[in-house]
mmCIF file of C-alpha atoms and ligand atoms in Angstrom:
data_model
loop_
_atom_site.group_PDB
_atom_site.id
_atom_site.type_symbol
_atom_site.label_atom_id
_atom_site.label_comp_id
_atom_site.label_asym_id
_atom_site.label_seq_id
_atom_site.Cartn_x
_atom_site.Cartn_y
_atom_site.Cartn_z
ATOM 1 C CA MET A 260 -26.652 10.716 -1.359
ATOM 2 C CA TYR A 261 -25.906 11.594 2.532
ATOM 3 C CA GLN A 262 -25.651 15.132 3.288
ATOM 4 C CA LEU A 263 -25.743 16.880 7.048
ATOM 5 C CA HIS A 264 -28.821 18.527 8.505
ATOM 6 C CA ASN A 265 -29.454 20.789 11.114
ATOM 7 C CA PHE A 266 -25.650 21.417 11.652
ATOM 8 C CA ASP A 267 -23.601 24.680 11.928
ATOM 9 C CA GLN A 268 -20.296 23.634 11.061
ATOM 10 C CA GLU A 269 -18.749 26.846 12.600
ATOM 11 C CA THR A 270 -20.658 26.520 15.492
ATOM 12 C CA PHE A 271 -19.944 23.754 16.560
ATOM 13 C CA LEU A 272 -16.443 24.039 15.364
ATOM 14 C CA ARG A 273 -16.093 27.328 18.005
ATOM 15 C CA ASP A 274 -18.950 25.743 20.362
ATOM 16 C CA TYR A 275 -18.458 22.188 20.304
ATOM 17 C CA TRP A 276 -15.293 20.123 18.575
ATOM 18 C CA GLN A 277 -13.411 19.307 21.599
ATOM 19 C CA LYS A 278 -15.109 20.749 24.375
ATOM 20 C CA LYS A 279 -19.090 20.040 24.687
ATOM 21 C CA PRO A 280 -21.346 16.499 24.424
ATOM 22 C CA LEU A 281 -24.105 17.612 21.578
ATOM 23 C CA VAL A 282 -27.290 15.985 20.121
ATOM 24 C CA ILE A 283 -27.897 16.847 16.274
ATOM 25 C CA LYS A 284 -32.029 16.353 16.528
ATOM 26 C CA GLN A 285 -32.840 14.478 12.558
ATOM 27 C CA GLY A 286 -28.473 14.985 11.368
ATOM 28 C CA PHE A 287 -29.459 12.842 8.597
ATOM 29 C CA ARG A 288 -32.853 13.390 6.956
ATOM 30 C CA ASP A 289 -34.734 10.037 5.889
ATOM 31 C CA PHE A 290 -31.497 7.970 6.769
ATOM 32 C CA ILE A 291 -30.802 5.312 5.619
ATOM 33 C CA ASP A 292 -28.133 2.904 6.757
ATOM 34 C CA PRO A 293 -25.691 2.089 4.401
ATOM 35 C CA LEU A 294 -25.177 -2.197 5.242
ATOM 36 C CA ASP A 295 -27.337 -3.614 7.157
ATOM 37 C CA GLU A 296 -26.265 -6.616 10.255
ATOM 38 C CA ASN A 297 -25.637 -9.768 7.713
ATOM 39 C CA GLU A 298 -23.600 -7.312 5.098
ATOM 40 C CA LEU A 299 -21.146 -6.833 8.877
ATOM 41 C CA ALA A 300 -21.580 -10.073 10.336
ATOM 42 C CA GLY A 301 -20.273 -11.125 6.646
ATOM 43 C CA LEU A 302 -17.124 -8.454 7.483
ATOM 44 C CA ALA A 303 -16.619 -10.501 10.721
ATOM 45 C CA LEU A 304 -15.891 -12.866 9.487
ATOM 46 C CA GLU A 305 -13.072 -11.612 6.786
ATOM 47 C CA ASP A 306 -10.088 -12.435 8.009
ATOM 48 C CA SER A 307 -8.422 -8.545 7.130
ATOM 49 C CA VAL A 308 -11.166 -6.980 9.082
ATOM 50 C CA ASP A 309 -10.905 -5.691 13.422
ATOM 51 C CA SER A 310 -13.774 -6.499 14.756
ATOM 52 C CA ARG A 311 -15.383 -7.271 17.991
ATOM 53 C CA LEU A 312 -18.538 -9.378 19.623
ATOM 54 C CA ILE A 313 -19.217 -7.384 23.153
ATOM 55 C CA SER A 314 -22.080 -9.500 25.380
ATOM 56 C CA GLN A 315 -23.498 -10.388 28.349
ATOM 57 C CA HIS A 316 -25.812 -12.804 29.166
ATOM 58 C CA LYS A 317 -26.718 -13.306 33.506
ATOM 59 C CA GLU A 318 -24.221 -10.344 34.039
ATOM 60 C CA SER A 319 -21.574 -11.263 33.070
ATOM 61 C CA TRP A 320 -19.616 -10.040 30.322
ATOM 62 C CA HIS A 321 -18.089 -11.554 27.599
ATOM 63 C CA VAL A 322 -15.378 -10.291 24.703
ATOM 64 C CA ALA A 323 -14.976 -11.675 21.764
ATOM 65 C CA HIS A 324 -11.858 -11.487 18.403
ATOM 66 C CA GLY A 325 -13.108 -11.466 14.884
ATOM 67 C CA PRO A 326 -12.727 -13.306 11.888
ATOM 68 C CA PHE A 327 -14.816 -15.738 13.501
ATOM 69 C CA GLU A 328 -15.880 -18.635 12.156
ATOM 70 C CA ASP A 329 -19.561 -18.871 13.676
ATOM 71 C CA ILE A 330 -21.062 -15.877 14.879
ATOM 72 C CA ASN A 331 -24.126 -16.963 15.953
ATOM 73 C CA ALA A 332 -22.187 -18.971 19.060
ATOM 74 C CA HIS A 333 -21.278 -15.996 20.629
ATOM 75 C CA CYS A 334 -24.645 -14.277 19.853
ATOM 76 C CA ILE A 335 -25.732 -14.634 23.168
ATOM 77 C CA GLY A 336 -27.761 -12.492 25.744
ATOM 78 C CA ALA A 337 -27.415 -8.939 25.270
ATOM 79 C CA TRP A 338 -24.827 -8.110 22.421
ATOM 80 C CA SER A 339 -23.373 -5.644 20.108
ATOM 81 C CA LEU A 340 -21.566 -6.879 16.771
ATOM 82 C CA LEU A 341 -18.054 -3.705 16.063
ATOM 83 C CA VAL A 342 -16.185 -4.177 12.962
ATOM 84 C CA GLN A 343 -14.137 -1.465 12.476
ATOM 85 C CA LYS A 344 -12.698 0.752 9.606
ATOM 86 C CA VAL A 345 -16.321 0.155 7.974
ATOM 87 C CA ASP A 346 -15.587 3.146 5.346
ATOM 88 C CA GLN A 347 -12.213 0.791 3.800
ATOM 89 C CA PHE A 348 -15.076 -1.882 2.685
ATOM 90 C CA ILE A 349 -18.428 0.552 1.984
ATOM 91 C CA PRO A 350 -18.457 2.996 -0.625
ATOM 92 C CA ASP A 351 -21.913 4.313 1.705
ATOM 93 C CA ALA A 352 -20.726 4.268 4.385
ATOM 94 C CA ASP A 353 -16.907 5.992 3.112
ATOM 95 C CA GLU A 354 -19.376 8.698 1.171
ATOM 96 C CA LEU A 355 -21.068 8.671 5.268
ATOM 97 C CA MET A 356 -18.370 9.304 6.972
ATOM 98 C CA ARG A 357 -17.648 11.844 4.141
ATOM 99 C CA CYS A 358 -20.180 14.627 4.980
ATOM 100 C CA PHE A 359 -17.832 14.757 8.010
ATOM 101 C CA ALA A 360 -14.947 16.189 6.670
ATOM 102 C CA PHE A 361 -15.248 19.777 7.686
ATOM 103 C CA ILE A 362 -12.730 18.172 9.806
ATOM 104 C CA PRO A 363 -9.904 17.322 8.595
ATOM 105 C CA HIS A 364 -9.396 13.702 6.827
ATOM 106 C CA TRP A 365 -6.109 13.647 8.177
ATOM 107 C CA ARG A 366 -7.280 13.990 12.024
ATOM 108 C CA MET A 367 -10.273 11.074 10.801
ATOM 109 C CA THR A 368 -9.119 7.324 11.586
ATOM 110 C CA ASP A 369 -12.370 5.850 10.539
ATOM 111 C CA LEU A 370 -16.065 4.772 10.229
ATOM 112 C CA MET A 371 -16.418 2.193 13.165
ATOM 113 C CA VAL A 372 -20.046 0.516 12.633
ATOM 114 C CA SER A 373 -22.248 -1.536 15.506
ATOM 115 C CA PHE A 374 -25.217 -3.793 15.105
ATOM 116 C CA SER A 375 -26.812 -4.366 18.506
ATOM 117 C CA ASN A 376 -29.923 -6.528 19.515
ATOM 118 C CA ALA A 377 -32.290 -5.208 23.049
ATOM 119 C CA LYS A 378 -30.803 -4.402 25.596
ATOM 120 C CA ALA A 379 -27.344 -4.584 24.586
ATOM 121 C CA GLY A 380 -24.366 -1.931 24.454
ATOM 122 C CA VAL A 381 -20.544 -1.868 25.467
ATOM 123 C CA GLY A 382 -20.943 -0.219 28.794
ATOM 124 C CA PRO A 383 -20.120 2.824 30.922
ATOM 125 C CA HIS A 384 -16.945 3.871 29.438
ATOM 126 C CA ILE A 385 -14.320 6.973 28.442
ATOM 127 C CA ASP A 386 -12.574 6.870 25.233
ATOM 128 C CA GLN A 387 -9.202 8.908 24.275
ATOM 129 C CA TYR A 388 -10.968 10.870 21.126
ATOM 130 C CA ASP A 389 -13.518 12.200 19.330
ATOM 131 C CA VAL A 390 -16.964 10.593 17.979
ATOM 132 C CA PHE A 391 -19.160 11.985 16.249
ATOM 133 C CA ILE A 392 -22.358 9.370 16.375
ATOM 134 C CA ILE A 393 -25.062 7.860 14.005
ATOM 135 C CA GLN A 394 -28.009 6.266 15.109
ATOM 136 C CA GLY A 395 -28.862 3.661 11.726
ATOM 137 C CA LYS A 396 -31.425 1.836 12.148
ATOM 138 C CA GLY A 397 -33.893 0.605 15.794
ATOM 139 C CA THR A 398 -33.437 3.492 18.755
ATOM 140 C CA ARG A 399 -30.392 3.914 20.727
ATOM 141 C CA ARG A 400 -30.761 5.195 24.207
ATOM 142 C CA TRP A 401 -27.280 7.132 24.715
ATOM 143 C CA GLN A 402 -26.172 8.940 28.386
ATOM 144 C CA ILE A 403 -23.397 11.419 28.431
ATOM 145 C CA GLY A 404 -21.511 12.856 31.518
ATOM 146 C CA LEU A 405 -18.810 15.416 31.577
ATOM 147 C CA PRO A 406 -15.405 14.141 31.964
ATOM 148 C CA GLY A 407 -14.761 13.710 35.700
ATOM 149 C CA ASN A 408 -13.046 11.776 38.342
ATOM 150 C CA TYR A 409 -14.508 7.943 37.993
ATOM 151 C CA SER A 410 -13.126 4.716 39.307
ATOM 152 C CA GLU A 411 -12.266 1.415 36.593
ATOM 153 C CA SER A 412 -13.133 -1.798 36.011
ATOM 154 C CA LEU A 413 -12.950 -4.400 33.279
ATOM 155 C CA PRO A 414 -16.029 -7.166 33.927
ATOM 156 C CA HIS A 415 -13.425 -8.774 31.094
ATOM 157 C CA ALA A 416 -10.318 -8.939 30.420
ATOM 158 C CA ASP A 417 -10.423 -6.728 26.892
ATOM 159 C CA LEU A 418 -13.479 -4.664 28.139
ATOM 160 C CA LYS A 419 -12.867 -1.420 30.236
ATOM 161 C CA GLN A 420 -15.241 0.490 32.052
ATOM 162 C CA ILE A 421 -16.029 3.154 34.873
ATOM 163 C CA SER A 422 -18.802 3.997 37.911
ATOM 164 C CA ASP A 423 -21.717 4.920 36.970
ATOM 165 C CA PHE A 424 -21.916 8.666 36.023
ATOM 166 C CA SER A 425 -24.273 12.180 36.507
ATOM 167 C CA PRO A 426 -25.093 11.822 32.183
ATOM 168 C CA VAL A 427 -26.439 16.098 31.293
ATOM 169 C CA ILE A 428 -27.795 14.767 28.280
ATOM 170 C CA ASP A 429 -29.604 11.447 28.231
ATOM 171 C CA GLU A 430 -31.409 10.571 24.689
ATOM 172 C CA ILE A 431 -33.479 8.498 22.580
ATOM 173 C CA LEU A 432 -31.854 8.024 19.148
ATOM 174 C CA GLN A 433 -33.593 7.815 16.583
ATOM 175 C CA PRO A 434 -32.397 7.205 12.824
ATOM 176 C CA GLY A 435 -30.729 10.243 11.829
ATOM 177 C CA ASP A 436 -30.034 11.472 14.570
ATOM 178 C CA ILE A 437 -26.050 12.640 15.571
ATOM 179 C CA ILE A 438 -24.160 12.692 19.163
ATOM 180 C CA TYR A 439 -21.372 13.757 19.669
ATOM 181 C CA ILE A 440 -18.758 12.892 22.000
ATOM 182 C CA PRO A 441 -15.393 15.018 23.069
ATOM 183 C CA PRO A 442 -12.824 12.756 23.914
ATOM 184 C CA HIS A 443 -12.766 11.539 28.679
ATOM 185 C CA HIS A 444 -16.930 12.276 28.346
ATOM 186 C CA PRO A 445 -17.659 9.583 30.105
ATOM 187 C CA HIS A 446 -21.048 7.389 27.792
ATOM 188 C CA ASN A 447 -23.499 4.591 27.331
ATOM 189 C CA GLY A 448 -25.207 3.992 25.166
ATOM 190 C CA VAL A 449 -28.080 0.655 25.284
ATOM 191 C CA ALA A 450 -30.061 -0.149 22.027
ATOM 192 C CA LEU A 451 -34.093 -0.148 22.622
ATOM 193 C CA GLU A 452 -34.125 -3.159 20.193
ATOM 194 C CA ASP A 453 -32.325 -4.000 16.797
ATOM 195 C CA CYS A 454 -30.221 -1.639 16.173
ATOM 196 C CA MET A 455 -27.147 0.183 14.130
ATOM 197 C CA ASN A 456 -25.043 2.540 14.769
ATOM 198 C CA TYR A 457 -21.643 4.777 13.304
ATOM 199 C CA SER A 458 -18.934 6.187 14.459
ATOM 200 C CA VAL A 459 -16.641 8.534 12.822
ATOM 201 C CA GLY A 460 -13.862 8.556 15.205
ATOM 202 C CA PHE A 461 -11.055 11.086 15.182
ATOM 203 C CA ARG A 462 -7.369 10.086 16.103
ATOM 204 C CA ALA A 463 -4.804 12.406 18.233
ATOM 205 C CA PRO A 464 -1.384 11.155 18.137
ATOM 206 C CA SER A 465 0.291 10.813 20.839
ATOM 207 C CA GLN A 466 3.591 12.595 21.811
ATOM 208 C CA GLN A 467 4.480 8.633 22.084
ATOM 209 C CA GLU A 468 3.452 7.734 18.785
ATOM 210 C CA LEU A 469 5.560 10.890 16.996
ATOM 211 C CA LEU A 470 8.534 10.105 18.318
ATOM 212 C CA THR A 471 8.446 6.630 17.170
ATOM 213 C CA SER A 472 7.599 7.034 13.730
ATOM 214 C CA PHE A 473 10.033 10.240 12.901
ATOM 215 C CA ALA A 474 12.757 8.155 15.204
ATOM 216 C CA ASP A 475 12.292 5.354 12.789
ATOM 217 C CA TYR A 476 11.606 7.686 9.054
ATOM 218 C CA ALA A 477 15.033 9.546 10.435
ATOM 219 C CA LEU A 478 16.320 5.720 10.679
ATOM 220 C CA GLU A 479 14.962 4.249 6.822
ATOM 221 C CA HIS A 480 16.414 7.755 5.843
ATOM 222 C CA ASN A 481 20.113 7.896 7.922
ATOM 223 C CA LEU A 482 19.068 11.347 8.653
ATOM 224 C CA PHE A 483 20.335 13.392 11.800
ATOM 225 C CA ASN A 484 24.071 12.160 12.192
ATOM 226 C CA LYS A 485 25.063 16.067 13.570
ATOM 227 C CA ARG A 486 26.464 14.819 16.851
ATOM 228 C CA TYR A 487 27.284 17.056 20.191
ATOM 229 C CA LYS A 488 29.920 19.386 20.646
ATOM 230 C CA ASP A 489 31.650 22.036 22.639
ATOM 231 C CA GLN A 490 34.598 23.758 23.045
ATOM 232 C CA SER A 491 33.959 25.097 26.518
ATOM 233 C CA VAL A 492 33.383 23.134 29.262
ATOM 234 C CA GLU A 493 32.541 24.605 32.378
ATOM 235 C CA LEU A 494 34.663 23.650 35.430
ATOM 236 C CA ARG A 495 31.955 22.014 37.832
ATOM 237 C CA PRO A 496 32.181 20.577 41.927
ATOM 238 C CA PHE A 497 30.477 17.167 40.494
ATOM 239 C CA PRO A 498 31.741 15.295 36.928
ATOM 240 C CA GLY A 499 28.707 13.777 36.833
ATOM 241 C CA GLU A 500 26.816 17.168 37.070
ATOM 242 C CA ILE A 501 25.036 18.202 33.480
ATOM 243 C CA LYS A 502 24.955 22.057 33.622
ATOM 244 C CA GLN A 503 21.679 23.154 32.833
ATOM 245 C CA GLN A 504 23.238 24.779 29.772
ATOM 246 C CA GLU A 505 23.865 21.208 28.252
ATOM 247 C CA LEU A 506 21.096 20.344 28.789
ATOM 248 C CA GLN A 507 19.696 23.195 27.110
ATOM 249 C CA GLN A 508 22.348 22.191 23.863
ATOM 250 C CA PHE A 509 21.160 18.610 23.681
ATOM 251 C CA LYS A 510 16.779 20.034 23.089
ATOM 252 C CA ARG A 511 18.267 22.495 20.331
ATOM 253 C CA LEU A 512 20.478 19.853 18.952
ATOM 254 C CA LEU A 513 17.293 17.473 18.881
ATOM 255 C CA LEU A 514 14.835 21.278 17.805
ATOM 256 C CA GLU A 515 17.246 21.122 15.131
ATOM 257 C CA SER A 516 15.855 17.367 13.391
ATOM 258 C CA VAL A 517 12.487 18.926 13.752
ATOM 259 C CA ASN A 518 12.638 22.178 11.967
ATOM 260 C CA THR A 519 13.986 20.372 8.945
ATOM 261 C CA PRO A 520 11.590 19.843 5.773
ATOM 262 C CA HIS A 521 12.238 16.528 7.006
ATOM 263 C CA PHE A 522 9.861 16.519 9.220
ATOM 264 C CA ASP A 523 7.236 17.853 7.258
ATOM 265 C CA HIS A 524 7.513 15.558 5.324
ATOM 266 C CA TRP A 525 7.108 12.343 7.366
ATOM 267 C CA LEU A 526 4.111 14.152 9.024
ATOM 268 C CA THR A 527 2.079 14.500 5.513
ATOM 269 C CA GLN A 528 3.569 11.128 4.996
ATOM 270 C CA TYR A 529 2.673 9.907 8.574
ATOM 271 C CA LEU A 530 -0.417 10.960 8.234
ATOM 272 C CA SER A 531 -1.960 10.111 5.903
ATOM 273 C CA GLU A 532 -1.069 6.126 6.652
ATOM 274 C CA THR A 533 -5.059 4.553 7.970
ATOM 275 C CA ASN A 534 -2.561 1.746 8.031
ATOM 276 C CA ARG A 535 -4.959 0.159 5.151
ATOM 277 C CA LEU A 536 -6.223 -3.493 6.057
ATOM 278 C CA SER A 537 -6.450 -5.026 2.923
ATOM 279 C CA SER A 538 -3.756 -3.540 0.142
ATOM 280 C CA ASN A 539 -5.350 -3.506 -3.455
ATOM 281 C CA GLU A 540 -1.926 -2.847 -5.497
ATOM 282 C CA LEU A 541 -1.781 -4.869 -7.981
ATOM 283 C CA ASN A 542 0.385 -7.158 -8.688
ATOM 284 C CA GLU A 543 3.104 -6.911 -11.155
ATOM 285 C CA GLU A 544 1.269 -8.093 -14.804
ATOM 286 C CA ASP A 545 -1.888 -6.676 -14.065
ATOM 287 C CA LYS A 546 0.331 -2.570 -13.873
ATOM 288 C CA TYR A 547 -1.058 -0.085 -16.130
ATOM 289 C CA SER A 548 1.006 1.437 -19.065
ATOM 290 C CA GLU A 549 1.273 4.483 -18.726
ATOM 291 C CA ALA A 550 -0.179 4.720 -22.507
ATOM 292 C CA GLU A 551 -2.876 2.360 -21.224
ATOM 293 C CA ILE A 552 -3.910 4.374 -19.276
ATOM 294 C CA SER A 553 -3.693 7.599 -21.124
ATOM 295 C CA GLU A 554 -6.513 5.526 -23.986
ATOM 296 C CA LEU A 555 -8.396 4.840 -21.036
ATOM 297 C CA LEU A 556 -8.689 9.017 -20.630
ATOM 298 C CA LEU A 557 -9.201 9.683 -23.859
ATOM 299 C CA SER A 558 -12.320 6.532 -24.594
ATOM 300 C CA GLY A 559 -14.378 8.343 -21.742
ATOM 301 C CA VAL A 560 -13.516 5.716 -19.139
ATOM 302 C CA TYR A 561 -14.647 6.533 -15.303
ATOM 303 C CA PHE A 562 -11.446 6.124 -12.848
ATOM 304 C CA VAL A 563 -13.411 5.167 -9.274
ATOM 305 C CA ARG A 564 -11.521 6.543 -6.230
ATOM 306 C CA GLU A 565 -11.499 2.953 -3.535
ATOM 307 C CA THR A 566 -13.368 3.367 -0.672
ATOM 308 C CA GLY A 567 -11.438 5.095 2.165
ATOM 309 C CA ILE A 568 -8.789 6.718 0.017
ATOM 310 C CA LYS A 569 -7.948 10.332 1.238
ATOM 311 C CA ALA A 570 -5.488 12.065 0.588
ATOM 312 C CA MET A 571 -3.433 14.632 1.942
ATOM 313 C CA PHE A 572 -1.080 17.661 1.199
ATOM 314 C CA THR A 573 0.480 20.454 3.426
ATOM 315 C CA GLU A 574 -0.748 23.403 2.662
ATOM 316 C CA GLN A 575 2.489 25.260 1.155
ATOM 317 C CA GLN A 576 4.657 28.266 2.645
ATOM 318 C CA SER A 577 5.451 30.574 0.042
ATOM 319 C CA THR A 578 3.945 31.356 -3.631
ATOM 320 C CA GLU A 579 7.360 29.474 -4.723
ATOM 321 C CA ASN A 580 6.211 27.543 -7.495
ATOM 322 C CA ALA A 581 7.403 23.459 -6.612
ATOM 323 C CA ASP A 582 5.518 21.040 -7.615
ATOM 324 C CA PHE A 583 3.101 20.054 -5.227
ATOM 325 C CA ILE A 584 2.941 16.808 -3.543
ATOM 326 C CA PHE A 585 0.359 14.995 -1.335
ATOM 327 C CA PHE A 586 0.914 11.608 -0.127
ATOM 328 C CA VAL A 587 -1.823 8.766 -0.435
ATOM 329 C CA GLU A 588 -1.322 6.028 2.509
ATOM 330 C CA GLY A 589 1.934 6.833 3.409
ATOM 331 C CA GLN A 590 2.809 6.875 -0.178
ATOM 332 C CA MET A 591 4.523 10.475 -2.162
ATOM 333 C CA PHE A 592 2.830 11.948 -5.918
ATOM 334 C CA SER A 593 4.322 15.193 -7.419
ATOM 335 C CA ILE A 594 2.799 17.168 -10.278
ATOM 336 C CA ALA A 595 3.764 19.719 -11.112
ATOM 337 C CA ALA A 596 1.931 23.464 -9.276
ATOM 338 C CA GLU A 597 0.740 24.216 -11.999
ATOM 339 C CA HIS A 598 -2.038 21.714 -12.051
ATOM 340 C CA LYS A 599 -2.390 21.780 -8.258
ATOM 341 C CA ASN A 600 -6.296 22.775 -8.885
ATOM 342 C CA PHE A 601 -6.813 20.797 -11.357
ATOM 343 C CA VAL A 602 -5.565 17.967 -8.927
ATOM 344 C CA LEU A 603 -7.143 18.546 -5.688
ATOM 345 C CA ASN A 604 -10.469 18.563 -8.178
ATOM 346 C CA PHE A 605 -9.942 15.666 -9.369
ATOM 347 C CA LEU A 606 -8.868 14.144 -5.473
ATOM 348 C CA ASN A 607 -11.481 14.784 -4.050
ATOM 349 C CA SER A 608 -14.096 13.902 -6.777
ATOM 350 C CA PRO A 609 -15.817 10.028 -6.354
ATOM 351 C CA ASN A 610 -14.635 9.498 -9.929
ATOM 352 C CA PHE A 611 -13.442 11.399 -12.511
ATOM 353 C CA SER A 612 -13.270 10.777 -16.720
ATOM 354 C CA LEU A 613 -12.032 12.748 -19.263
ATOM 355 C CA GLU A 614 -15.719 13.343 -20.846
ATOM 356 C CA SER A 615 -16.596 15.766 -17.112
ATOM 357 C CA GLN A 616 -13.473 17.707 -17.683
ATOM 358 C CA LYS A 617 -13.541 17.661 -22.417
ATOM 359 C CA LYS A 618 -9.754 18.561 -21.950
ATOM 360 C CA PRO A 619 -7.977 15.947 -24.136
ATOM 361 C CA GLU A 620 -5.018 17.859 -23.030
ATOM 362 C CA ILE A 621 -5.327 16.792 -19.213
ATOM 363 C CA CYS A 622 -4.042 13.290 -20.060
ATOM 364 C CA LEU A 623 -0.663 14.925 -20.732
ATOM 365 C CA PHE A 624 0.525 16.034 -17.317
ATOM 366 C CA PHE A 625 -1.655 13.951 -16.137
ATOM 367 C CA THR A 626 -1.450 10.492 -17.021
ATOM 368 C CA GLN A 627 1.665 9.372 -15.305
ATOM 369 C CA THR A 628 0.538 10.241 -11.614
ATOM 370 C CA LEU A 629 -2.972 8.118 -12.773
ATOM 371 C CA ALA A 630 -1.475 5.475 -13.494
ATOM 372 C CA LYS A 631 0.408 5.248 -10.529
ATOM 373 C CA LEU A 632 -2.642 5.573 -8.421
ATOM 374 C CA VAL A 633 -4.103 3.196 -10.557
ATOM 375 C CA ASN A 634 -1.316 0.807 -9.920
ATOM 376 C CA SER A 635 -1.071 1.243 -5.900
ATOM 377 C CA GLY A 636 -5.363 0.658 -6.107
ATOM 378 C CA PHE A 637 -5.908 3.693 -4.693
ATOM 379 C CA TRP A 638 -8.174 4.372 -7.691
ATOM 380 C CA PHE A 639 -9.305 1.610 -10.562
ATOM 381 C CA PRO A 640 -10.862 2.597 -13.814
ATOM 382 C CA GLU A 641 -14.546 1.185 -14.269
HETATM 383 C C1 LIG B 293 -20.964 1.386 19.488
HETATM 384 O O1 LIG B 293 -21.857 0.305 20.078
HETATM 385 O O2 LIG B 293 -21.659 1.320 18.917
HETATM 386 C C2 LIG B 293 -20.558 2.331 20.088
HETATM 387 C C3 LIG B 293 -19.642 2.426 21.353
HETATM 388 C C4 LIG B 293 -19.430 3.163 21.820
HETATM 389 O O3 LIG B 293 -19.952 3.886 22.784
HETATM 390 O O4 LIG B 293 -17.952 3.828 21.922
HETATM 391 CO CO1 LIG B 294 -17.464 5.040 23.870
#
């Protein structure tokens, strides 16, 4: 349903990604919103959904966090409702987000959807992450500036804004237009009328996040117990001194843990986790046996990928005939290397049936993996 137009991926990656903001006029032709504001408000009532309502009334800013019991109570003055991870709940929103999969899945965070009434916005601010913002229904004026030293203000404890900036882009977006904003570029979007916006966000883990998660993995799997050792100790005038070569040895000791297959395994697992807001894992009594999955496959049933699910794997280094390993939401799956291409096609398709493949032998090698994917709540038979 959604397809990008007026956009060259290679030029974008070369000239704009992480470098310069860009407006893509009519990136989506005849754009149809994947959901409306009522559905968005419905999501914001649910416990498992992360949402905020930011409003400005008589010069003062208010921020309320979902889940909301009475959302209308907060819709005063100019207001925006922002809901995270909508791709995990609305299949068409997931499809819209996947139009940007020329940037790898592991770099994407989620699709944040906002509804704003006339004059609303979250104020001028700076984000740490790249974002594509798609204009849905309505129109909105977007101003984007260049990175610089801007003074920050907190008009509300949960709302970071900046002082004014000089825009290098100042455009009124129409439905189907897209803007790309690189990290650290100040921006401000003000709705000219009721409008919907879809933000495809990208993640860039920090050293701190990586170190913390890798250390947790090491503890969980009881890895890296090798200790510092020295057969020759240099004499020194002060016993408190740590020699440069000793520092180097410590660095080598730590680097050794990074230069292991454990690191590759942890990183793929880590990047595959989107911290899904709700688990669809089947209860023990509802789980499918491999025989049941095989029967469903042979009867031509469609297996549908759950909305928002993305599989990840590391590029294989050598031609060795090891199993093909992939991760979904931190869970590992493996299949004989010879079936890699089949599995890649499967993972890339929103739905799959044996009927469309006309190859019953697929059952023989695929049932076990498919049963695991279904029982984990990542695919479901329709
Ligand atoms: C929005 O209000 O939809 C986007 C907010 C932002 O600029 O990040
Ligand atoms: Co922003």
